[in-house]
JSON list of C-alpha atoms in Angstrom, two decimals:
[
{"chain": "A", "resi": 30, "resn": "GLY", "atom": "CA", "xyz": [-9.71, -5.39, 20.87]},
{"chain": "A", "resi": 31, "resn": "ALA", "atom": "CA", "xyz": [-6.35, -4.96, 22.42]},
{"chain": "A", "resi": 32, "resn": "VAL", "atom": "CA", "xyz": [-4.01, -2.19, 21.46]},
{"chain": "A", "resi": 33, "resn": "VAL", "atom": "CA", "xyz": [-0.40, -2.88, 19.84]},
{"chain": "A", "resi": 34, "resn": "SER", "atom": "CA", "xyz": [1.60, 0.20, 19.04]},
{"chain": "A", "resi": 35, "resn": "GLN", "atom": "CA", "xyz": [4.55, -0.14, 16.65]},
{"chain": "A", "resi": 36, "resn": "HIS", "atom": "CA", "xyz": [7.16, 2.89, 16.00]},
{"chain": "A", "resi": 37, "resn": "PRO", "atom": "CA", "xyz": [8.09, 4.27, 13.72]},
{"chain": "A", "resi": 38, "resn": "SER", "atom": "CA", "xyz": [5.51, 3.80, 11.02]},
{"chain": "A", "resi": 39, "resn": "ARG", "atom": "CA", "xyz": [8.24, 4.80, 8.22]},
{"chain": "A", "resi": 40, "resn": "VAL", "atom": "CA", "xyz": [11.88, 4.93, 8.09]},
{"chain": "A", "resi": 41, "resn": "ILE", "atom": "CA", "xyz": [14.21, 5.62, 5.72]},
{"chain": "A", "resi": 42, "resn": "CYS", "atom": "CA", "xyz": [18.03, 4.89, 5.96]},
{"chain": "A", "resi": 43, "resn": "LYS", "atom": "CA", "xyz": [21.43, 4.77, 4.43]},
{"chain": "A", "resi": 44, "resn": "SER", "atom": "CA", "xyz": [22.83, 1.47, 3.67]},
{"chain": "A", "resi": 45, "resn": "GLY", "atom": "CA", "xyz": [25.26, 0.35, 6.49]},
{"chain": "A", "resi": 46, "resn": "THR", "atom": "CA", "xyz": [23.21, 1.76, 9.19]},
{"chain": "A", "resi": 47, "resn": "SER", "atom": "CA", "xyz": [21.08, 0.13, 11.99]},
{"chain": "A", "resi": 48, "resn": "VAL", "atom": "CA", "xyz": [17.31, 0.63, 12.58]},
{"chain": "A", "resi": 49, "resn": "LYS", "atom": "CA", "xyz": [15.36, -0.18, 15.64]},
{"chain": "A", "resi": 50, "resn": "ILE", "atom": "CA", "xyz": [11.50, -0.75, 15.35]},
{"chain": "A", "resi": 51, "resn": "GLU", "atom": "CA", "xyz": [9.51, -0.93, 18.61]},
{"chain": "A", "resi": 52, "resn": "CYS", "atom": "CA", "xyz": [6.38, -2.89, 19.50]},
{"chain": "A", "resi": 53, "resn": "ARG", "atom": "CA", "xyz": [4.40, -2.19, 22.97]},
{"chain": "A", "resi": 54, "resn": "SER", "atom": "CA", "xyz": [1.43, -3.69, 24.01]},
{"chain": "A", "resi": 55, "resn": "LEU", "atom": "CA", "xyz": [-0.56, -0.80, 25.64]},
{"chain": "A", "resi": 56, "resn": "ASP", "atom": "CA", "xyz": [-3.42, -2.69, 27.51]},
{"chain": "A", "resi": 57, "resn": "PHE", "atom": "CA", "xyz": [-2.21, -6.23, 28.26]},
{"chain": "A", "resi": 58, "resn": "GLN", "atom": "CA", "xyz": [1.00, -8.13, 29.00]},
{"chain": "A", "resi": 59, "resn": "ALA", "atom": "CA", "xyz": [2.40, -9.94, 26.21]},
{"chain": "A", "resi": 60, "resn": "THR", "atom": "CA", "xyz": [4.46, -12.94, 27.14]},
{"chain": "A", "resi": 61, "resn": "THR", "atom": "CA", "xyz": [4.96, -13.83, 23.60]},
{"chain": "A", "resi": 62, "resn": "MET", "atom": "CA", "xyz": [5.42, -11.40, 20.40]},
{"chain": "A", "resi": 63, "resn": "PHE", "atom": "CA", "xyz": [6.14, -11.99, 16.85]},
{"chain": "A", "resi": 64, "resn": "TRP", "atom": "CA", "xyz": [7.90, -10.19, 14.24]},
{"chain": "A", "resi": 65, "resn": "TYR", "atom": "CA", "xyz": [6.73, -10.82, 10.59]},
{"chain": "A", "resi": 66, "resn": "ARG", "atom": "CA", "xyz": [7.89, -9.37, 7.24]},
{"chain": "A", "resi": 67, "resn": "GLN", "atom": "CA", "xyz": [5.58, -8.52, 4.41]},
{"chain": "A", "resi": 68, "resn": "PHE", "atom": "CA", "xyz": [6.19, -7.94, 0.71]},
{"chain": "A", "resi": 69, "resn": "PRO", "atom": "CA", "xyz": [4.07, -6.30, -1.64]},
{"chain": "A", "resi": 70, "resn": "LYS", "atom": "CA", "xyz": [0.90, -8.25, -2.37]},
{"chain": "A", "resi": 71, "resn": "GLN", "atom": "CA", "xyz": [2.11, -11.03, -0.29]},
{"chain": "A", "resi": 72, "resn": "SER", "atom": "CA", "xyz": [1.10, -12.75, 3.04]},
{"chain": "A", "resi": 73, "resn": "LEU", "atom": "CA", "xyz": [3.11, -12.19, 6.49]},
{"chain": "A", "resi": 74, "resn": "MET", "atom": "CA", "xyz": [6.44, -14.04, 6.59]},
{"chain": "A", "resi": 75, "resn": "LEU", "atom": "CA", "xyz": [7.10, -14.92, 10.34]},
{"chain": "A", "resi": 76, "resn": "MET", "atom": "CA", "xyz": [10.74, -13.90, 11.07]},
{"chain": "A", "resi": 77, "resn": "ALA", "atom": "CA", "xyz": [10.83, -14.58, 14.98]},
{"chain": "A", "resi": 78, "resn": "THR", "atom": "CA", "xyz": [9.18, -15.54, 17.94]},
{"chain": "A", "resi": 79, "resn": "SER", "atom": "CA", "xyz": [9.91, -13.30, 20.92]},
{"chain": "A", "resi": 80, "resn": "ASN", "atom": "CA", "xyz": [9.58, -14.38, 24.60]},
{"chain": "A", "resi": 81, "resn": "GLU", "atom": "CA", "xyz": [10.06, -11.88, 27.49]},
{"chain": "A", "resi": 82, "resn": "GLY", "atom": "CA", "xyz": [13.24, -12.52, 29.44]},
{"chain": "A", "resi": 83, "resn": "SER", "atom": "CA", "xyz": [14.79, -15.15, 26.92]},
{"chain": "A", "resi": 84, "resn": "LYS", "atom": "CA", "xyz": [16.09, -15.55, 23.35]},
{"chain": "A", "resi": 85, "resn": "ALA", "atom": "CA", "xyz": [14.04, -15.16, 20.47]},
{"chain": "A", "resi": 86, "resn": "THR", "atom": "CA", "xyz": [13.31, -17.98, 18.26]},
{"chain": "A", "resi": 87, "resn": "TYR", "atom": "CA", "xyz": [14.13, -17.35, 14.35]},
{"chain": "A", "resi": 88, "resn": "GLU", "atom": "CA", "xyz": [12.49, -19.06, 11.51]},
{"chain": "A", "resi": 89, "resn": "GLN", "atom": "CA", "xyz": [14.61, -20.82, 9.14]},
{"chain": "A", "resi": 90, "resn": "GLY", "atom": "CA", "xyz": [16.37, -18.64, 6.75]},
{"chain": "A", "resi": 91, "resn": "VAL", "atom": "CA", "xyz": [16.13, -15.48, 8.92]},
{"chain": "A", "resi": 92, "resn": "GLU", "atom": "CA", "xyz": [19.90, -14.10, 10.24]},
{"chain": "A", "resi": 93, "resn": "LYS", "atom": "CA", "xyz": [19.50, -13.75, 13.82]},
{"chain": "A", "resi": 94, "resn": "ASP", "atom": "CA", "xyz": [22.84, -11.55, 13.83]},
{"chain": "A", "resi": 95, "resn": "LYS", "atom": "CA", "xyz": [21.21, -9.30, 11.31]},
{"chain": "A", "resi": 96, "resn": "PHE", "atom": "CA", "xyz": [17.72, -9.06, 12.84]},
{"chain": "A", "resi": 97, "resn": "LEU", "atom": "CA", "xyz": [18.43, -8.53, 16.66]},
{"chain": "A", "resi": 98, "resn": "ILE", "atom": "CA", "xyz": [15.38, -8.99, 18.98]},
{"chain": "A", "resi": 99, "resn": "ASN", "atom": "CA", "xyz": [14.89, -7.94, 22.52]},
{"chain": "A", "resi": 100, "resn": "HIS", "atom": "CA", "xyz": [12.01, -8.34, 24.68]},
{"chain": "A", "resi": 101, "resn": "ALA", "atom": "CA", "xyz": [13.09, -6.96, 27.93]},
{"chain": "A", "resi": 102, "resn": "SER", "atom": "CA", "xyz": [9.82, -6.67, 29.50]},
{"chain": "A", "resi": 103, "resn": "LEU", "atom": "CA", "xyz": [6.21, -7.92, 29.17]},
{"chain": "A", "resi": 104, "resn": "THR", "atom": "CA", "xyz": [4.86, -4.78, 26.95]},
{"chain": "A", "resi": 105, "resn": "LEU", "atom": "CA", "xyz": [7.95, -4.28, 24.68]},
{"chain": "A", "resi": 106, "resn": "SER", "atom": "CA", "xyz": [10.06, -6.03, 22.22]},
{"chain": "A", "resi": 107, "resn": "THR", "atom": "CA", "xyz": [12.25, -4.26, 19.74]},
{"chain": "A", "resi": 108, "resn": "LEU", "atom": "CA", "xyz": [13.54, -5.51, 16.51]},
{"chain": "A", "resi": 109, "resn": "THR", "atom": "CA", "xyz": [17.10, -3.81, 15.21]},
{"chain": "A", "resi": 110, "resn": "VAL", "atom": "CA", "xyz": [17.94, -4.45, 11.62]},
{"chain": "A", "resi": 111, "resn": "THR", "atom": "CA", "xyz": [21.93, -4.23, 11.72]},
{"chain": "A", "resi": 112, "resn": "SER", "atom": "CA", "xyz": [23.68, -3.05, 9.02]},
{"chain": "A", "resi": 113, "resn": "ALA", "atom": "CA", "xyz": [20.74, -2.74, 6.70]},
{"chain": "A", "resi": 114, "resn": "HIS", "atom": "CA", "xyz": [21.20, -3.08, 2.82]},
{"chain": "A", "resi": 115, "resn": "PRO", "atom": "CA", "xyz": [18.49, -2.13, 0.23]},
{"chain": "A", "resi": 116, "resn": "GLU", "atom": "CA", "xyz": [17.48, -5.88, 0.16]},
{"chain": "A", "resi": 117, "resn": "ASP", "atom": "CA", "xyz": [16.22, -5.43, 3.72]},
{"chain": "A", "resi": 118, "resn": "SER", "atom": "CA", "xyz": [13.63, -2.80, 2.53]},
{"chain": "A", "resi": 119, "resn": "SER", "atom": "CA", "xyz": [10.31, -4.08, 3.57]},
{"chain": "A", "resi": 120, "resn": "PHE", "atom": "CA", "xyz": [7.04, -3.62, 5.72]},
{"chain": "A", "resi": 121, "resn": "TYR", "atom": "CA", "xyz": [7.90, -5.03, 9.15]},
{"chain": "A", "resi": 122, "resn": "ILE", "atom": "CA", "xyz": [4.89, -5.98, 11.28]},
{"chain": "A", "resi": 123, "resn": "CYS", "atom": "CA", "xyz": [5.10, -7.06, 15.09]},
{"chain": "A", "resi": 124, "resn": "SER", "atom": "CA", "xyz": [2.10, -8.77, 17.01]},
{"chain": "A", "resi": 125, "resn": "ALA", "atom": "CA", "xyz": [1.40, -9.59, 20.55]},
{"chain": "A", "resi": 126, "resn": "ALA", "atom": "CA", "xyz": [-0.48, -12.74, 21.78]},
{"chain": "A", "resi": 127, "resn": "THR", "atom": "CA", "xyz": [-2.69, -12.07, 24.77]},
{"chain": "A", "resi": 128, "resn": "GLY", "atom": "CA", "xyz": [-1.86, -15.60, 26.35]},
{"chain": "A", "resi": 129, "resn": "GLY", "atom": "CA", "xyz": [-4.31, -17.79, 28.07]},
{"chain": "A", "resi": 130, "resn": "LEU", "atom": "CA", "xyz": [-7.32, -19.60, 26.63]},
{"chain": "A", "resi": 131, "resn": "ASN", "atom": "CA", "xyz": [-8.80, -18.30, 23.56]},
{"chain": "A", "resi": 132, "resn": "GLU", "atom": "CA", "xyz": [-5.42, -16.61, 23.14]},
{"chain": "A", "resi": 133, "resn": "LYS", "atom": "CA", "xyz": [-5.59, -13.59, 20.34]},
{"chain": "A", "resi": 134, "resn": "LEU", "atom": "CA", "xyz": [-3.17, -12.05, 18.45]},
{"chain": "A", "resi": 135, "resn": "PHE", "atom": "CA", "xyz": [-3.16, -8.48, 17.91]},
{"chain": "A", "resi": 136, "resn": "PHE", "atom": "CA", "xyz": [-0.98, -6.60, 15.43]},
{"chain": "A", "resi": 137, "resn": "GLY", "atom": "CA", "xyz": [1.01, -3.45, 15.44]},
{"chain": "A", "resi": 138, "resn": "SER", "atom": "CA", "xyz": [0.60, -0.85, 12.34]},
{"chain": "A", "resi": 139, "resn": "GLY", "atom": "CA", "xyz": [3.48, -1.76, 10.66]},
{"chain": "A", "resi": 140, "resn": "THR", "atom": "CA", "xyz": [7.13, -0.19, 9.87]},
{"chain": "A", "resi": 141, "resn": "GLN", "atom": "CA", "xyz": [8.07, 0.65, 6.26]},
{"chain": "A", "resi": 142, "resn": "LEU", "atom": "CA", "xyz": [11.62, 0.36, 5.95]},
{"chain": "A", "resi": 143, "resn": "SER", "atom": "CA", "xyz": [13.46, 1.73, 2.91]},
{"chain": "A", "resi": 144, "resn": "VAL", "atom": "CA", "xyz": [17.30, 1.61, 2.72]},
{"chain": "A", "resi": 145, "resn": "LEU", "atom": "CA", "xyz": [18.95, 3.51, 0.09]},
{"chain": "B", "resi": 17, "resn": "GLN", "atom": "CA", "xyz": [0.84, -28.31, -0.73]},
{"chain": "B", "resi": 18, "resn": "LYS", "atom": "CA", "xyz": [0.54, -25.52, 1.64]},
{"chain": "B", "resi": 19, "resn": "GLU", "atom": "CA", "xyz": [-1.10, -26.11, 4.90]},
{"chain": "B", "resi": 20, "resn": "VAL", "atom": "CA", "xyz": [-3.59, -23.01, 4.09]},
{"chain": "B", "resi": 21, "resn": "GLU", "atom": "CA", "xyz": [-4.87, -22.37, 0.68]},
{"chain": "B", "resi": 22, "resn": "GLN", "atom": "CA", "xyz": [-6.75, -18.99, -0.14]},
{"chain": "B", "resi": 23, "resn": "ASP", "atom": "CA", "xyz": [-7.43, -17.37, -3.21]},
{"chain": "B", "resi": 24, "resn": "PRO", "atom": "CA", "xyz": [-5.69, -14.13, -3.82]},
{"chain": "B", "resi": 25, "resn": "GLY", "atom": "CA", "xyz": [-8.21, -12.58, -6.06]},
{"chain": "B", "resi": 26, "resn": "PRO", "atom": "CA", "xyz": [-8.59, -9.70, -6.72]},
{"chain": "B", "resi": 27, "resn": "LEU", "atom": "CA", "xyz": [-12.26, -9.86, -6.14]},
{"chain": "B", "resi": 28, "resn": "SER", "atom": "CA", "xyz": [-14.27, -6.96, -7.38]},
{"chain": "B", "resi": 29, "resn": "VAL", "atom": "CA", "xyz": [-17.89, -6.66, -6.36]},
{"chain": "B", "resi": 30, "resn": "PRO", "atom": "CA", "xyz": [-20.56, -3.72, -6.43]},
{"chain": "B", "resi": 31, "resn": "GLU", "atom": "CA", "xyz": [-21.46, -2.00, -3.54]},
{"chain": "B", "resi": 32, "resn": "GLY", "atom": "CA", "xyz": [-24.16, -3.70, -1.44]},
{"chain": "B", "resi": 33, "resn": "ALA", "atom": "CA", "xyz": [-23.11, -7.26, -2.65]},
{"chain": "B", "resi": 34, "resn": "ILE", "atom": "CA", "xyz": [-22.81, -10.34, -0.44]},
{"chain": "B", "resi": 35, "resn": "VAL", "atom": "CA", "xyz": [-19.00, -11.25, -0.26]},
{"chain": "B", "resi": 36, "resn": "SER", "atom": "CA", "xyz": [-17.98, -14.59, 0.34]},
{"chain": "B", "resi": 37, "resn": "LEU", "atom": "CA", "xyz": [-14.16, -15.49, 1.37]},
{"chain": "B", "resi": 38, "resn": "ASN", "atom": "CA", "xyz": [-12.94, -18.80, 1.90]},
{"chain": "B", "resi": 39, "resn": "CYS", "atom": "CA", "xyz": [-9.79, -20.85, 2.94]},
{"chain": "B", "resi": 40, "resn": "THR", "atom": "CA", "xyz": [-9.35, -24.46, 3.15]},
{"chain": "B", "resi": 41, "resn": "TYR", "atom": "CA", "xyz": [-6.57, -26.19, 5.13]},
{"chain": "B", "resi": 42, "resn": "SER", "atom": "CA", "xyz": [-4.82, -29.79, 5.35]},
{"chain": "B", "resi": 43, "resn": "ASN", "atom": "CA", "xyz": [-3.69, -29.83, 9.16]},
{"chain": "B", "resi": 44, "resn": "SER", "atom": "CA", "xyz": [-6.49, -31.44, 11.01]},
{"chain": "B", "resi": 45, "resn": "ALA", "atom": "CA", "xyz": [-4.74, -30.09, 14.43]},
{"chain": "B", "resi": 46, "resn": "PHE", "atom": "CA", "xyz": [-6.01, -26.56, 13.72]},
{"chain": "B", "resi": 47, "resn": "GLN", "atom": "CA", "xyz": [-8.53, -25.79, 16.05]},
{"chain": "B", "resi": 48, "resn": "TYR", "atom": "CA", "xyz": [-8.73, -21.97, 16.23]},
{"chain": "B", "resi": 49, "resn": "PHE", "atom": "CA", "xyz": [-9.50, -19.99, 13.16]},
{"chain": "B", "resi": 50, "resn": "MET", "atom": "CA", "xyz": [-9.31, -16.11, 12.74]},
{"chain": "B", "resi": 51, "resn": "TRP", "atom": "CA", "xyz": [-9.95, -13.72, 10.09]},
{"chain": "B", "resi": 52, "resn": "TYR", "atom": "CA", "xyz": [-7.96, -10.35, 9.66]},
{"chain": "B", "resi": 53, "resn": "ARG", "atom": "CA", "xyz": [-8.49, -7.31, 7.79]},
{"chain": "B", "resi": 54, "resn": "GLN", "atom": "CA", "xyz": [-5.46, -5.71, 6.45]},
{"chain": "B", "resi": 55, "resn": "TYR", "atom": "CA", "xyz": [-5.35, -2.07, 4.57]},
{"chain": "B", "resi": 56, "resn": "SER", "atom": "CA", "xyz": [-2.55, -1.30, 2.41]},
{"chain": "B", "resi": 57, "resn": "ARG", "atom": "CA", "xyz": [0.79, -0.50, 4.38]},
{"chain": "B", "resi": 58, "resn": "LYS", "atom": "CA", "xyz": [-1.35, -1.13, 7.71]},
{"chain": "B", "resi": 59, "resn": "GLY", "atom": "CA", "xyz": [-1.16, -4.11, 10.32]},
{"chain": "B", "resi": 60, "resn": "PRO", "atom": "CA", "xyz": [-3.93, -6.85, 10.02]},
{"chain": "B", "resi": 61, "resn": "GLU", "atom": "CA", "xyz": [-6.75, -6.04, 12.19]},
{"chain": "B", "resi": 62, "resn": "LEU", "atom": "CA", "xyz": [-8.55, -8.97, 13.68]},
{"chain": "B", "resi": 63, "resn": "LEU", "atom": "CA", "xyz": [-12.21, -9.06, 12.60]},
{"chain": "B", "resi": 64, "resn": "MET", "atom": "CA", "xyz": [-13.51, -12.60, 13.70]},
{"chain": "B", "resi": 65, "resn": "TYR", "atom": "CA", "xyz": [-12.27, -15.41, 16.00]},
{"chain": "B", "resi": 66, "resn": "THR", "atom": "CA", "xyz": [-13.98, -18.86, 16.17]},
{"chain": "B", "resi": 67, "resn": "TYR", "atom": "CA", "xyz": [-13.20, -22.16, 17.73]},
{"chain": "B", "resi": 68, "resn": "SER", "atom": "CA", "xyz": [-16.32, -24.67, 16.87]},
{"chain": "B", "resi": 69, "resn": "SER", "atom": "CA", "xyz": [-17.70, -25.71, 13.78]},
{"chain": "B", "resi": 70, "resn": "GLY", "atom": "CA", "xyz": [-20.54, -23.31, 12.59]},
{"chain": "B", "resi": 71, "resn": "ASN", "atom": "CA", "xyz": [-21.40, -19.83, 12.34]},
{"chain": "B", "resi": 72, "resn": "LYS", "atom": "CA", "xyz": [-20.54, -16.82, 14.21]},
{"chain": "B", "resi": 73, "resn": "GLU", "atom": "CA", "xyz": [-21.94, -13.40, 13.56]},
{"chain": "B", "resi": 74, "resn": "ASP", "atom": "CA", "xyz": [-20.81, -9.98, 14.34]},
{"chain": "B", "resi": 75, "resn": "GLY", "atom": "CA", "xyz": [-22.26, -7.05, 12.58]},
{"chain": "B", "resi": 76, "resn": "ARG", "atom": "CA", "xyz": [-22.27, -7.48, 8.89]},
{"chain": "B", "resi": 77, "resn": "PHE", "atom": "CA", "xyz": [-19.63, -10.44, 9.28]},
{"chain": "B", "resi": 78, "resn": "THR", "atom": "CA", "xyz": [-20.27, -14.06, 9.64]},
{"chain": "B", "resi": 79, "resn": "ALA", "atom": "CA", "xyz": [-17.41, -16.58, 10.00]},
{"chain": "B", "resi": 80, "resn": "GLN", "atom": "CA", "xyz": [-18.14, -20.11, 9.33]},
{"chain": "B", "resi": 81, "resn": "VAL", "atom": "CA", "xyz": [-16.25, -23.15, 10.05]},
{"chain": "B", "resi": 82, "resn": "ASP", "atom": "CA", "xyz": [-16.47, -26.82, 8.78]},
{"chain": "B", "resi": 83, "resn": "LYS", "atom": "CA", "xyz": [-13.90, -28.79, 10.39]},
{"chain": "B", "resi": 84, "resn": "SER", "atom": "CA", "xyz": [-15.06, -32.24, 8.71]},
{"chain": "B", "resi": 85, "resn": "SER", "atom": "CA", "xyz": [-14.23, -30.41, 5.44]},
{"chain": "B", "resi": 86, "resn": "LYS", "atom": "CA", "xyz": [-11.17, -28.45, 6.75]},
{"chain": "B", "resi": 87, "resn": "TYR", "atom": "CA", "xyz": [-13.12, -25.04, 5.24]},
{"chain": "B", "resi": 88, "resn": "ILE", "atom": "CA", "xyz": [-13.56, -21.79, 6.75]},
{"chain": "B", "resi": 89, "resn": "SER", "atom": "CA", "xyz": [-15.36, -18.93, 5.40]},
{"chain": "B", "resi": 90, "resn": "LEU", "atom": "CA", "xyz": [-16.10, -15.04, 5.86]},
{"chain": "B", "resi": 91, "resn": "PHE", "atom": "CA", "xyz": [-19.34, -13.56, 4.61]},
{"chain": "B", "resi": 92, "resn": "ILE", "atom": "CA", "xyz": [-19.63, -9.72, 4.37]},
{"chain": "B", "resi": 93, "resn": "ARG", "atom": "CA", "xyz": [-23.10, -8.69, 3.97]},
{"chain": "B", "resi": 94, "resn": "ASP", "atom": "CA", "xyz": [-24.13, -5.06, 2.33]},
{"chain": "B", "resi": 95, "resn": "SER", "atom": "CA", "xyz": [-20.61, -4.66, 1.34]},
{"chain": "B", "resi": 96, "resn": "GLN", "atom": "CA", "xyz": [-19.19, -1.24, 1.44]},
{"chain": "B", "resi": 97, "resn": "PRO", "atom": "CA", "xyz": [-16.31, 0.69, -0.35]},
{"chain": "B", "resi": 98, "resn": "SER", "atom": "CA", "xyz": [-14.71, 0.86, 3.04]},
{"chain": "B", "resi": 99, "resn": "ASP", "atom": "CA", "xyz": [-14.65, -2.98, 3.17]},
{"chain": "B", "resi": 100, "resn": "SER", "atom": "CA", "xyz": [-12.23, -2.95, 0.40]},
{"chain": "B", "resi": 101, "resn": "ALA", "atom": "CA", "xyz": [-8.86, -4.43, 1.81]},
{"chain": "B", "resi": 102, "resn": "THR", "atom": "CA", "xyz": [-6.93, -7.81, 1.89]},
{"chain": "B", "resi": 103, "resn": "TYR", "atom": "CA", "xyz": [-8.64, -10.36, 3.99]},
{"chain": "B", "resi": 104, "resn": "LEU", "atom": "CA", "xyz": [-6.00, -12.97, 5.57]},
{"chain": "B", "resi": 105, "resn": "CYS", "atom": "CA", "xyz": [-7.47, -16.32, 7.28]},
{"chain": "B", "resi": 106, "resn": "ALA", "atom": "CA", "xyz": [-5.27, -17.65, 10.16]},
{"chain": "B", "resi": 107, "resn": "MET", "atom": "CA", "xyz": [-5.19, -20.66, 12.26]},
{"chain": "B", "resi": 108, "resn": "THR", "atom": "CA", "xyz": [-3.39, -22.65, 15.17]},
{"chain": "B", "resi": 109, "resn": "SER", "atom": "CA", "xyz": [-3.77, -25.86, 16.82]},
{"chain": "B", "resi": 110, "resn": "PHE", "atom": "CA", "xyz": [-3.80, -24.41, 20.37]},
{"chain": "B", "resi": 111, "resn": "THR", "atom": "CA", "xyz": [-3.68, -21.16, 22.01]},
{"chain": "B", "resi": 112, "resn": "GLY", "atom": "CA", "xyz": [-1.97, -20.14, 25.27]},
{"chain": "B", "resi": 113, "resn": "GLY", "atom": "CA", "xyz": [1.97, -19.84, 25.24]},
{"chain": "B", "resi": 114, "resn": "GLY", "atom": "CA", "xyz": [2.10, -17.54, 22.18]},
{"chain": "B", "resi": 115, "resn": "ASN", "atom": "CA", "xyz": [1.29, -20.30, 19.65]},
{"chain": "B", "resi": 116, "resn": "LYS", "atom": "CA", "xyz": [2.07, -19.11, 16.25]},
{"chain": "B", "resi": 117, "resn": "LEU", "atom": "CA", "xyz": [-0.55, -18.82, 13.75]},
{"chain": "B", "resi": 118, "resn": "THR", "atom": "CA", "xyz": [-0.44, -20.23, 10.18]},
{"chain": "B", "resi": 119, "resn": "PHE", "atom": "CA", "xyz": [-1.81, -17.43, 7.63]},
{"chain": "B", "resi": 120, "resn": "GLY", "atom": "CA", "xyz": [-3.51, -17.66, 4.16]},
{"chain": "B", "resi": 121, "resn": "THR", "atom": "CA", "xyz": [-2.09, -15.62, 1.43]},
{"chain": "B", "resi": 122, "resn": "GLY", "atom": "CA", "xyz": [-5.12, -13.18, 1.73]},
{"chain": "B", "resi": 123, "resn": "THR", "atom": "CA", "xyz": [-7.77, -12.34, -0.58]},
{"chain": "B", "resi": 124, "resn": "GLN", "atom": "CA", "xyz": [-7.85, -8.92, -1.92]},
{"chain": "B", "resi": 125, "resn": "LEU", "atom": "CA", "xyz": [-11.29, -7.47, -2.07]},
{"chain": "B", "resi": 126, "resn": "LYS", "atom": "CA", "xyz": [-12.60, -4.43, -3.66]},
{"chain": "B", "resi": 127, "resn": "VAL", "atom": "CA", "xyz": [-16.04, -2.87, -3.33]},
{"chain": "B", "resi": 128, "resn": "GLU", "atom": "CA", "xyz": [-16.99, -0.88, -6.16]},
{"chain": "B", "resi": 129, "resn": "LEU", "atom": "CA", "xyz": [-19.54, 2.25, -6.00]}
]
């Protein structure tokens, strides 16, 4: 399957700082990428849909000023958690869509964010 | 009612057993169905992708879709301890254009020696 690289895999930061997470599609161009959040023993919660060259579409209840998404190229999307607080601690996962017929969604390996 | 229902488990089976994982859905517009495997603290890995009703086999894995009953299944033959993970079903009504998936809650599977 296609490869999606996500970095960093783990980050610990102080409350009030900002954290950037990168998501790259390595062997295909992804017009659309998705960002999810996952709490322990729960399923994926879609946060936003990121389209290359346009503003991200956020799901209801997700603060767009707190979770900044940039999709500057067909292979890179970034999620920046601004002024992070302990309640933002979670597992964040990105995915990239291959596009076209029989489109498939491939996931990054996830980022565990811990805010102290 | 959730659009996709999936028993969270945990499901515990002995090594070598046949595992049956299931999801039901309510939205008849769903046409594409996927199964993902997720190990703890890792991103989901695509296992199976199906479109039509019927069976699709890939190694020890068989995906089954029954659109008339709105029911999908994943069978794992000769289960191994390395199959221990959470299995997520996912589905969407169309592809292309980055349509977002609707996920089940995931079933936690443990294969014991």
